[in-house]
Coordinates of C-alpha atoms in Angstrom, one line a residue:
M18 CA 23.4 107.4 157.2
G19 CA 22.6 108.9 160.5
D20 CA 22.3 112.5 159.2
G21 CA 19.6 111.5 156.8
S22 CA 21.7 112.3 153.6
V23 CA 21.0 110.2 150.6
V24 CA 23.7 108.2 149.1
P25 CA 23.9 108.6 145.3
K26 CA 23.5 105.4 143.3
Q27 CA 26.4 104.0 141.5
P28 CA 26.5 105.1 137.6
K29 CA 25.1 102.2 135.6
L30 CA 28.3 102.3 133.5
L31 CA 30.5 101.2 136.5
K32 CA 28.3 98.2 137.3
P33 CA 30.2 95.0 136.7
G34 CA 27.5 93.8 134.1
S35 CA 28.1 97.1 132.2
L36 CA 31.7 96.9 132.2
A37 CA 31.6 93.3 131.0
W38 CA 29.5 94.4 128.1
L39 CA 31.8 97.3 127.4
A40 CA 34.7 94.8 127.4
L41 CA 33.1 92.9 124.5
G42 CA 31.4 95.9 122.8
L43 CA 34.5 97.8 122.2
P44 CA 36.7 95.1 120.5
L45 CA 33.7 94.3 118.4
L46 CA 33.3 97.9 117.2
W47 CA 37.1 97.9 116.5
L48 CA 36.7 94.8 114.3
A49 CA 33.8 96.1 112.4
I50 CA 35.5 99.5 111.7
T51 CA 38.6 97.7 110.6
I52 CA 36.6 95.2 108.3
L53 CA 34.7 98.2 106.8
G54 CA 38.2 99.8 105.8
Y55 CA 39.7 96.5 104.7
E56 CA 41.2 96.6 101.1
Y57 CA 42.1 93.2 99.7
R58 CA 45.7 93.1 98.3
K59 CA 47.0 90.4 96.1
A60 CA 49.4 88.3 98.2
P61 CA 52.4 86.3 97.1
A62 CA 50.9 83.3 98.7
A63 CA 47.2 82.5 99.5
A64 CA 46.2 81.0 102.7
A65 CA 45.5 77.3 102.6
E66 CA 42.2 76.4 100.9
E67 CA 41.4 80.2 100.2
S68 CA 41.3 79.6 96.4
T69 CA 39.1 76.6 96.9
Y70 CA 36.4 78.3 99.0
L71 CA 36.4 81.5 96.9
M72 CA 35.9 79.4 93.7
Q73 CA 33.3 77.1 95.4
A74 CA 31.3 80.4 96.6
E75 CA 31.6 82.0 92.9
S76 CA 30.4 78.6 91.5
L77 CA 27.3 78.6 93.8
W78 CA 26.4 82.3 93.2
Q79 CA 26.9 82.3 89.5
D80 CA 26.2 78.8 88.4
H81 CA 24.0 77.5 91.3
D82 CA 26.0 74.3 91.5
L83 CA 29.1 72.8 93.1
H84 CA 30.7 71.5 90.0
Y85 CA 34.3 72.4 89.1
T86 CA 34.7 73.4 85.4
R87 CA 37.1 75.3 83.4
L88 CA 34.5 78.3 83.6
D89 CA 35.0 78.4 87.2
F90 CA 39.0 78.3 86.9
D91 CA 38.7 81.2 84.1
R92 CA 36.4 83.1 86.2
H93 CA 38.6 83.2 89.2
L94 CA 41.7 83.8 87.0
L95 CA 40.2 87.1 85.6
S96 CA 39.0 88.2 89.2
R97 CA 41.2 90.3 91.4
Y98 CA 42.3 87.1 93.2
G99 CA 44.2 86.0 90.1
A100 CA 45.4 82.5 89.4
P101 CA 44.5 80.0 92.2
T102 CA 47.4 78.7 94.4
D103 CA 45.7 75.6 96.1
L104 CA 42.6 73.8 94.8
R105 CA 41.2 70.8 96.9
L106 CA 39.0 69.0 94.3
A107 CA 37.3 65.5 94.5
T108 CA 35.5 63.2 92.1
G109 CA 33.4 59.9 92.5
S110 CA 33.3 59.3 88.8
G111 CA 37.0 59.2 87.7
G112 CA 37.0 62.8 86.7
R113 CA 33.7 62.9 84.6
E114 CA 32.4 65.2 87.4
I115 CA 34.5 67.2 89.6
T116 CA 33.4 69.0 92.8
F117 CA 35.2 71.2 95.5
D118 CA 36.6 68.9 98.3
Q119 CA 35.1 71.0 101.1
P120 CA 31.9 71.0 102.9
F121 CA 29.7 73.7 101.0
P122 CA 28.0 75.6 104.0
Y123 CA 30.8 78.2 104.4
A124 CA 31.0 78.8 100.6
L125 CA 27.1 79.3 100.8
W126 CA 27.4 81.7 103.7
I127 CA 29.9 84.1 102.0
A128 CA 28.6 83.9 98.4
P129 CA 26.1 86.8 98.7
F130 CA 28.7 88.9 100.6
L131 CA 31.0 88.3 97.6
A132 CA 28.5 89.5 95.2
L133 CA 28.1 92.6 97.1
R134 CA 31.8 93.2 97.7
P135 CA 33.7 90.9 95.3
T136 CA 37.1 91.3 96.9
T137 CA 36.5 91.8 100.5
G138 CA 33.0 90.3 100.9
F139 CA 34.4 87.3 102.7
A140 CA 35.9 89.4 105.6
L141 CA 32.5 91.1 106.0
A142 CA 30.7 87.8 106.2
N143 CA 33.3 86.4 108.7
A144 CA 33.0 89.6 110.9
L145 CA 29.2 89.8 110.8
L146 CA 28.8 86.2 111.9
L147 CA 31.4 86.5 114.7
C148 CA 29.8 89.6 116.2
A149 CA 26.4 88.1 116.0
V150 CA 27.4 84.7 117.6
L151 CA 29.3 86.4 120.3
L152 CA 26.4 88.7 121.3
W153 CA 24.0 85.8 121.3
A154 CA 26.4 83.6 123.2
A155 CA 27.1 86.4 125.8
R156 CA 23.4 86.4 126.7
R157 CA 22.6 82.7 126.5
L158 CA 25.7 81.8 128.8
K159 CA 24.9 84.3 131.4
P160 CA 22.7 82.0 133.5
S161 CA 25.7 79.5 133.6
V162 CA 28.8 81.6 133.7
G163 CA 27.6 84.8 135.3
I164 CA 27.6 88.5 134.5
W165 CA 31.2 88.6 133.3
T166 CA 30.5 86.3 130.4
P167 CA 30.8 89.0 127.7
A168 CA 34.3 89.8 129.1
L169 CA 35.3 86.1 129.0
L170 CA 34.1 85.9 125.4
A171 CA 36.1 88.9 124.6
L172 CA 39.2 87.6 126.2
L173 CA 38.7 84.3 124.4
V174 CA 38.5 85.8 121.0
F175 CA 40.7 89.1 121.1
G176 CA 43.2 87.7 123.7
S177 CA 44.2 85.2 121.1
A178 CA 44.6 85.0 117.4
I179 CA 41.2 83.9 116.7
F180 CA 39.9 87.3 115.7
A181 CA 42.6 87.6 112.9
H182 CA 41.0 84.8 111.0
A183 CA 38.1 87.3 110.0
F184 CA 40.6 88.4 107.2
F185 CA 41.0 85.0 105.5
A186 CA 38.4 83.4 102.9
T187 CA 38.9 80.0 104.8
S188 CA 36.2 78.3 107.0
D189 CA 38.3 78.4 110.2
L190 CA 36.4 81.3 111.9
F191 CA 33.0 80.0 110.4
L192 CA 33.5 76.6 112.1
F193 CA 34.6 78.4 115.5
C194 CA 31.2 80.2 115.4
L195 CA 29.1 77.1 114.5
T196 CA 31.0 75.0 117.2
L197 CA 30.3 78.0 119.8
I198 CA 26.7 78.0 118.9
A199 CA 26.4 74.2 119.5
C200 CA 28.4 74.3 122.9
V201 CA 26.2 77.1 124.1
L202 CA 23.2 75.1 123.2
I203 CA 24.6 72.2 125.2
R204 CA 25.6 74.4 128.1
E205 CA 22.9 76.9 128.5
R206 CA 20.5 74.9 130.7
Q207 CA 23.1 73.1 132.8
D208 CA 22.2 75.1 135.9
E209 CA 18.4 74.6 135.5
P210 CA 16.2 71.7 136.4
S211 CA 15.1 71.3 132.7
N212 CA 18.6 70.6 131.5
V213 CA 19.2 70.4 127.7
S214 CA 16.1 70.0 125.5
P215 CA 16.3 67.2 122.8
R216 CA 15.7 70.0 120.2
D217 CA 18.8 71.9 121.3
A218 CA 20.9 68.9 121.4
M219 CA 19.8 67.9 117.8
I220 CA 20.7 71.4 116.5
A221 CA 23.9 71.2 118.2
G222 CA 24.7 68.0 116.7
A223 CA 23.7 69.1 113.2
L224 CA 26.0 72.1 113.5
L225 CA 28.9 69.9 114.7
S226 CA 28.7 67.9 111.7
I227 CA 30.1 70.7 109.6
P228 CA 33.5 70.9 111.4
I229 CA 33.8 67.2 111.8
L230 CA 33.3 66.6 108.1
T231 CA 35.7 69.3 107.2
S232 CA 38.7 67.8 109.1
P233 CA 39.1 64.8 111.4
W234 CA 41.2 67.2 113.8
H235 CA 37.8 68.6 114.9
L236 CA 36.7 65.3 116.4
P237 CA 37.9 65.9 120.0
I238 CA 35.2 68.4 120.2
L239 CA 32.9 65.4 120.7
L240 CA 34.9 64.5 123.7
V241 CA 34.3 67.9 125.4
V242 CA 30.6 67.6 124.5
A243 CA 30.3 64.1 125.9
F244 CA 31.8 65.2 129.3
S245 CA 29.3 68.0 129.3
L246 CA 26.1 66.2 128.8
P247 CA 23.7 66.6 131.9
K248 CA 23.4 63.8 134.3
R249 CA 19.7 63.9 134.2
D250 CA 18.4 62.1 130.8
R251 CA 22.0 61.8 129.5
S252 CA 21.1 59.0 127.2
G253 CA 18.2 60.9 125.7
V254 CA 20.2 64.0 125.1
A255 CA 23.0 62.0 123.6
L256 CA 20.7 60.1 121.2
A257 CA 19.1 63.4 120.1
G258 CA 22.6 65.0 119.5
G259 CA 23.7 61.8 117.7
L260 CA 20.7 62.0 115.4
G261 CA 21.3 65.6 114.7
L262 CA 25.1 64.9 114.0
F263 CA 24.0 62.0 111.6
L264 CA 21.4 64.1 109.8
G265 CA 23.6 66.9 109.4
S266 CA 26.4 64.8 108.1
M267 CA 24.1 62.9 105.5
A268 CA 22.9 66.3 104.3
V269 CA 26.3 67.7 103.4
V270 CA 27.5 64.2 102.1
M271 CA 24.5 63.9 99.9
V272 CA 24.9 67.4 98.4
Q273 CA 28.7 66.4 97.6
W274 CA 27.5 63.1 96.1
W275 CA 24.9 64.9 94.0
N276 CA 27.5 67.1 92.6
G277 CA 29.8 64.3 91.5
G278 CA 32.0 64.1 94.6
G279 CA 31.4 60.6 95.8
L280 CA 30.3 59.7 99.4
R281 CA 33.0 61.6 100.9
I282 CA 34.9 58.8 102.2
F283 CA 33.9 55.8 100.0
G284 CA 34.2 55.8 96.4
T285 CA 35.9 59.3 96.3
S286 CA 39.2 60.3 94.8
R287 CA 40.7 63.6 96.1
F288 CA 43.6 65.6 95.5
R289 CA 45.4 68.9 96.2
F290 CA 46.2 70.8 93.1
T291 CA 48.8 73.6 92.8
P292 CA 50.4 75.4 89.9
E293 CA 53.3 72.9 90.2
T294 CA 50.9 69.9 89.7
G295 CA 48.7 71.6 87.2
F296 CA 44.8 71.9 87.4
P297 CA 42.1 69.6 85.9
A298 CA 40.4 71.1 82.7
V299 CA 43.4 73.3 82.3
E300 CA 46.7 71.4 82.2
F301 CA 44.9 68.2 81.6
A302 CA 41.3 67.0 80.7
E303 CA 38.9 66.1 83.2
P304 CA 38.6 62.3 82.2
Q305 CA 42.4 62.1 82.7
W306 CA 41.9 62.6 86.2
R307 CA 42.7 58.9 87.4
A308 CA 46.0 58.7 85.4
S309 CA 47.1 62.2 86.2
V310 CA 46.5 61.9 89.9
A311 CA 48.2 58.5 90.0
E312 CA 51.3 60.1 88.4
L313 CA 51.2 63.0 90.8
S314 CA 50.7 61.0 93.8
A315 CA 53.9 58.8 92.8
L316 CA 55.9 61.9 93.2
H317 CA 54.8 62.6 96.9
W318 CA 55.2 60.4 99.9
E319 CA 52.1 60.1 101.9
G320 CA 50.6 57.9 104.7
A321 CA 52.6 55.4 106.4
L322 CA 56.0 56.9 105.4
K323 CA 55.1 60.1 107.0
L324 CA 53.8 58.3 110.1
A325 CA 57.1 56.3 110.6
W326 CA 59.3 59.3 109.9
G327 CA 57.7 61.3 112.5
F328 CA 58.7 59.0 115.4
D329 CA 62.2 60.3 115.6
P330 CA 62.7 61.3 119.3
D331 CA 64.6 64.6 118.6
L332 CA 61.8 65.5 116.2
W333 CA 59.1 64.8 118.9
L334 CA 60.9 67.0 121.4
W335 CA 61.3 69.8 119.0
N336 CA 57.7 69.3 117.7
I337 CA 56.3 69.4 121.2
A338 CA 58.0 72.6 121.6
H339 CA 56.7 73.9 118.3
L340 CA 53.2 73.0 119.1
W341 CA 53.1 74.9 122.5
I342 CA 55.7 77.5 122.2
G343 CA 56.6 78.0 118.6
Q344 CA 57.1 81.5 117.7
S345 CA 54.7 81.2 114.7
F346 CA 51.9 79.0 115.9
G347 CA 52.5 78.1 119.6
I348 CA 49.4 77.4 121.7
L349 CA 50.8 79.4 124.7
P350 CA 51.8 82.5 122.9
Y351 CA 48.7 82.8 120.4
F352 CA 46.0 81.0 122.3
L353 CA 46.8 81.6 125.9
P354 CA 42.9 82.2 127.0
L355 CA 42.2 78.6 126.2
I356 CA 44.6 77.7 129.0
L357 CA 44.0 80.2 131.5
L358 CA 40.3 80.8 131.4
P359 CA 39.3 77.2 132.4
L360 CA 42.1 77.6 135.2
L361 CA 40.9 81.0 136.4
A362 CA 37.0 80.7 136.1
R363 CA 37.0 78.0 138.8
G364 CA 33.3 77.6 139.3
P365 CA 31.5 74.3 138.5
A366 CA 31.9 73.5 134.9
P367 CA 30.9 70.0 133.6
G368 CA 33.1 70.0 130.5
R369 CA 36.6 70.9 132.2
R370 CA 38.0 67.4 132.3
G371 CA 36.7 66.7 128.9
W372 CA 38.3 70.1 127.7
W373 CA 41.7 69.0 128.9
A374 CA 41.4 65.5 127.5
A375 CA 40.4 66.8 124.2
L376 CA 43.1 69.2 124.0
L377 CA 45.8 66.6 124.9
C378 CA 44.1 64.1 122.5
W379 CA 44.2 66.9 119.6
A380 CA 47.7 67.6 120.3
L381 CA 48.9 64.0 120.4
G382 CA 47.3 63.2 117.1
L383 CA 49.0 66.1 115.4
L384 CA 52.2 65.0 116.7
I385 CA 51.9 61.4 115.5
F386 CA 49.9 61.8 112.1
R387 CA 51.0 65.3 111.0
P388 CA 54.6 65.9 112.3
F389 CA 55.6 68.1 109.4
D390 CA 52.4 70.2 109.2
L391 CA 51.3 71.0 112.8
S392 CA 49.6 74.5 111.9
G393 CA 47.0 73.4 109.0
G394 CA 48.8 74.8 106.0
E395 CA 50.8 77.8 104.3
A396 CA 50.3 81.4 105.0
V397 CA 47.9 81.2 107.9
V398 CA 48.0 83.1 111.4
A399 CA 49.0 80.8 114.3
N400 CA 47.3 77.4 114.4
R401 CA 44.1 77.3 112.2
L402 CA 43.4 73.6 113.3
L403 CA 42.7 74.7 116.8
L404 CA 39.8 77.3 116.2
P405 CA 36.9 74.9 116.3
L406 CA 38.2 73.1 119.5
A407 CA 38.9 76.5 120.9
A408 CA 35.1 77.3 121.0
A409 CA 34.5 74.2 122.9
S410 CA 36.5 75.6 125.9
V411 CA 33.4 77.6 126.9
L412 CA 32.2 74.3 128.4
A413 CA 35.2 74.3 130.6
W414 CA 34.4 77.8 132.1
G415 CA 32.8 78.3 135.7
R416 CA 31.7 81.2 137.2
P417 CA 34.3 83.5 138.4
T418 CA 33.1 84.4 141.9
S419 CA 36.1 85.8 143.8
R420 CA 37.8 89.2 143.3
R421 CA 41.1 87.4 143.0
Q422 CA 40.0 85.4 140.0
R423 CA 38.5 88.4 138.3
A424 CA 41.7 90.3 138.9
L425 CA 43.7 87.5 137.4
L426 CA 41.5 87.4 134.3
L427 CA 42.7 91.0 133.7
A428 CA 46.3 89.7 133.4
I429 CA 45.5 87.7 130.3
P430 CA 45.6 90.4 127.7
L431 CA 48.9 91.8 129.5
L432 CA 50.4 88.4 129.1
A433 CA 49.3 88.0 125.5
A434 CA 50.2 91.4 124.4
P435 CA 53.9 90.8 123.8
F436 CA 52.8 88.1 121.1
L437 CA 49.6 89.5 119.7
W438 CA 50.9 93.1 119.4
N439 CA 51.5 93.0 115.5
L440 CA 48.0 91.3 115.1
W441 CA 46.3 93.9 117.0
R442 CA 48.0 96.8 115.3
H443 CA 47.7 95.4 111.7
P444 CA 45.0 92.6 111.6
G445 CA 44.4 92.8 108.0
D446 CA 47.9 92.5 106.8
H447 CA 48.8 89.4 104.9
P448 CA 50.9 87.2 107.4
V449 CA 53.7 86.5 105.0
I450 CA 56.3 89.1 103.9
D451 CA 57.2 88.6 100.3
G452 CA 57.2 84.8 100.6
E453 CA 60.1 84.9 103.0
S454 CA 58.9 84.9 106.7
Y455 CA 55.6 85.4 108.9
R456 CA 54.9 89.2 109.3
Y457 CA 53.0 88.9 112.7
P458 CA 55.5 87.3 115.1
T459 CA 56.9 90.1 117.4
A460 CA 60.5 90.8 118.4
V461 CA 59.8 89.2 121.7
A462 CA 58.6 86.0 119.9
K463 CA 61.4 85.9 117.7
G464 CA 63.9 86.4 120.5
L465 CA 62.4 83.9 123.0
L466 CA 60.6 81.2 121.1
P467 CA 61.9 78.5 118.7
Y468 CA 61.6 78.6 115.0
E469 CA 59.6 75.8 113.5
I470 CA 62.1 74.6 111.0
S471 CA 60.5 71.1 111.0
Q472 CA 57.4 72.3 109.3
R473 CA 57.3 72.0 105.5
T474 CA 54.5 74.8 105.4
M475 CA 56.7 77.6 106.8
P476 CA 57.1 80.5 104.6
G477 CA 60.3 80.6 102.3
G478 CA 61.5 79.1 99.0
P479 CA 61.5 75.5 98.1
V480 CA 64.0 72.9 99.4
L481 CA 66.7 72.6 96.6
D482 CA 69.3 69.9 96.1
H483 CA 72.7 71.5 96.2
L484 CA 75.7 69.3 95.7
D485 CA 75.7 67.3 99.1
L486 CA 73.4 69.7 100.8
R487 CA 69.6 70.6 101.0
V488 CA 69.2 74.3 100.8
R489 CA 66.0 76.6 101.6
L490 CA 66.2 80.0 100.5
M491 CA 64.7 82.4 103.0
D492 CA 65.3 85.7 101.0
R493 CA 63.7 86.7 97.8
G494 CA 67.0 88.4 96.6
V495 CA 68.6 84.9 96.3
G496 CA 67.9 82.6 93.3
E497 CA 69.2 79.6 91.7
D498 CA 70.9 80.7 88.5
V499 CA 71.8 77.3 87.2
V500 CA 72.1 73.8 88.7
D501 CA 74.4 73.9 91.8
L502 CA 74.9 77.7 91.4
F503 CA 73.0 80.4 93.3
S504 CA 73.2 84.2 93.0
F505 CA 72.2 87.1 95.5
A506 CA 71.7 90.7 95.3
G507 CA 74.8 92.4 96.7
D508 CA 72.8 95.0 98.5
R509 CA 70.8 92.9 100.9
P510 CA 71.6 90.2 103.4
V511 CA 71.2 86.6 102.5
K512 CA 69.5 83.9 104.8
L513 CA 69.7 80.4 104.1
W514 CA 68.8 76.9 105.9
L515 CA 71.2 74.1 105.4
A516 CA 70.5 70.5 105.9
S517 CA 73.1 67.7 105.7
P518 CA 72.5 63.8 106.5
E519 CA 75.8 64.0 108.4
P520 CA 77.4 66.5 110.6
L521 CA 79.5 69.3 109.0
R522 CA 83.0 70.2 110.1
S523 CA 83.0 73.2 107.6
I524 CA 81.2 74.8 104.7
D525 CA 83.0 76.2 101.6
L526 CA 81.3 79.3 100.3
A527 CA 82.8 79.9 96.9
M528 CA 82.0 83.2 95.2
D529 CA 82.5 84.6 91.8
E530 CA 85.1 87.4 90.8
H531 CA 82.7 90.2 92.0
A532 CA 82.8 89.2 95.6
P533 CA 84.8 91.2 98.2
S534 CA 87.5 89.7 100.1
R535 CA 85.7 90.1 103.5
L536 CA 82.5 88.6 104.6
E537 CA 80.1 89.0 107.7
P538 CA 78.6 85.7 108.4
A539 CA 75.8 84.7 110.9
G540 CA 75.6 81.3 112.3
A541 CA 79.2 80.5 111.3
K542 CA 82.7 81.9 111.5
V543 CA 85.1 82.5 108.8
V544 CA 88.2 80.2 109.4
E545 CA 90.0 80.6 106.2
R546 CA 90.0 82.6 102.9
I547 CA 91.2 81.2 99.5
L548 CA 91.7 83.0 96.2
L549 CA 90.5 80.9 93.3
S550 CA 92.1 80.8 90.0
D551 CA 89.1 82.3 88.2
G552 CA 89.3 85.6 90.2
G553 CA 86.8 84.5 92.7
I554 CA 87.1 83.8 96.5
S555 CA 86.1 80.9 98.8
F556 CA 85.3 81.3 102.5
R557 CA 85.8 78.3 104.6
L558 CA 83.2 78.6 107.3
E559 CA 82.8 76.7 110.6
P560 CA 79.0 76.5 111.1
E561 CA 77.0 76.3 114.4
L562 CA 74.7 73.4 114.6
Y563 CA 71.3 74.7 115.0
R564 CA 69.5 71.3 115.7
K565 CA 69.2 67.8 114.3
H566 CA 66.2 65.6 113.6
N567 CA 64.2 64.2 110.7
L568 CA 62.8 66.3 108.0
W569 CA 59.9 65.6 105.7
W570 CA 62.0 64.4 102.7
S571 CA 64.1 61.7 104.3
P572 CA 63.8 59.3 107.2
R573 CA 67.5 59.9 108.0
T574 CA 68.5 62.3 110.8
Q575 CA 69.4 65.7 109.2
W576 CA 71.9 68.1 110.8
I577 CA 70.5 71.5 110.3
Y578 CA 72.3 74.8 110.0
R579 CA 71.2 78.4 109.7
L580 CA 73.4 80.5 107.7
G581 CA 73.3 84.1 106.9
F582 CA 75.9 86.6 105.4
Q583 CA 76.1 90.1 103.9
L584 CA 78.9 92.0 102.2
P585 CA 80.7 94.7 104.1
E586 CA 80.0 97.2 101.4
P587 CA 76.6 96.9 99.5
T588 CA 76.7 96.5 95.6
D589 CA 74.2 96.6 92.9
R590 CA 75.7 93.6 91.2
R591 CA 74.4 90.1 91.6
I592 CA 77.0 87.7 92.8
R593 CA 77.1 84.0 92.1
F594 CA 77.9 81.5 94.7
R595 CA 77.9 77.7 95.5
L596 CA 78.2 75.8 99.0
V597 CA 80.1 72.6 99.5
G598 CA 79.9 71.0 102.9
E599 CA 82.7 69.0 104.5
P600 CA 81.6 66.1 106.8
A601 CA 83.1 66.0 110.3
D602 CA 84.4 62.6 109.9
S603 CA 86.1 63.2 106.6
P604 CA 90.0 63.6 106.6
D605 CA 91.4 67.1 106.4
K606 CA 92.1 68.0 102.9
E607 CA 94.7 70.3 101.6
Q608 CA 93.5 73.4 100.1
D609 CA 94.8 74.5 96.8
P610 CA 94.4 78.2 96.2
N611 CA 94.2 77.6 92.5
A612 CA 91.9 74.8 92.8

């Protein structure tokens, strides 16, 4: 300045680079504090595959092998985890040797942490790996994405439901971290003349072999990587990456084969065991595997039937809505950064076209081959199948150069907050409330977004045959007393889903003699009340159609109704009731009050 005064330097904390690191550091600190105070609580429903990974880790640490035996089952049963709820097992010898049907690297990673903290060690292992990988990736991506890289990574993980998977003993967050490392190795030298070294490409390929062997739904990652390969020496880098992928896959497969699991695809028999099916070495001896699995498989429809039943046009339209905007696992409410970061960080990014192509291929594959299980299993947060592919979105990021782009990036947490608020407040809570419904969807999500009724893995009771209807009980206060007769606690509301192979004109809700003369229904209106000869009362309800499409038990279109009711005055009695549907095309019937 003209007067010779000295302009003070801007404080270092306010520099863009410092703010970007602060945006990443604070959420990581919050996650670390939350994990250290996390206490495992026995849940009514374990997340998909949790029991498998925990038992696999215990076997590695205690027995130094991957064989499944009765000892593994008893040890898990006596631990705080209790009886397993979902065991994925495989054998290549007809049951003489049984192994766990999941790649071993995740169990190997969490095993020492479980020895240190038997009930919450898996959460500590998940959080430690996530923090280390994010800090490393923030430094390595900086030459390509710029000084705002730490903030972009924070938005990716904490502006979505990804961080919440640190509280599950499943491999999803582990696979996210491995994929992120691989993609950073592919991306890090894109803006330099040296491009990607063959060594980095080989390491990336070896790391990607683990998510790809875990599930075929992670194959679209390779599409993003293929689009991101440098133009210089593309064939050499691709060859090195392919070699790493092959060697990594063979290492995992050979370990499984050595432990009796067959060659993963060829010569392997695998099955998902639950308390309903019974467990090998417990309900039936290991050598009886072949006969037992054949009998159990005959009770479940799989393969071509599932594929054919999923091509109902109404189901497709609803499933597209569920996948993208569903209230429990929609991509837009729970993974918004995957869409907005590639759009807003508009600098040069070699993998952007590959990212959009991979995301669409992934979504299309789920809609075709998994129409009744789009999210990856029971008791999970959002869509667990998307996590590894989400890590590949870093290859679609450019360098946010304009102030307008950076300002729009700040809108991502504001847009995500109405849907992630419960996860941010209580990240360690089990996602299912007493087996009835998911805990984490907010009031905004429940009010605006469709409920995923087409998914068989949604919380709730089993689907029961009830006279001419299929009934799913959505309240733990309701139970089946005897065949075709339910009962409910009179001091709490009742929630039911009803499905009928034909549209219903009315539903007769008949209650026993303890029922009051009035009822407050939801999803239907009372059109008639009839006193019964045994002292009970029947309410004739006119239901509101919720939607119609195929469901997982039948190729026929199902008319779906949502029914709820509660008593005007609560009572401590249990009241019995039954439901009878009257088809819309049936003739009107005379109602006999003494029938």
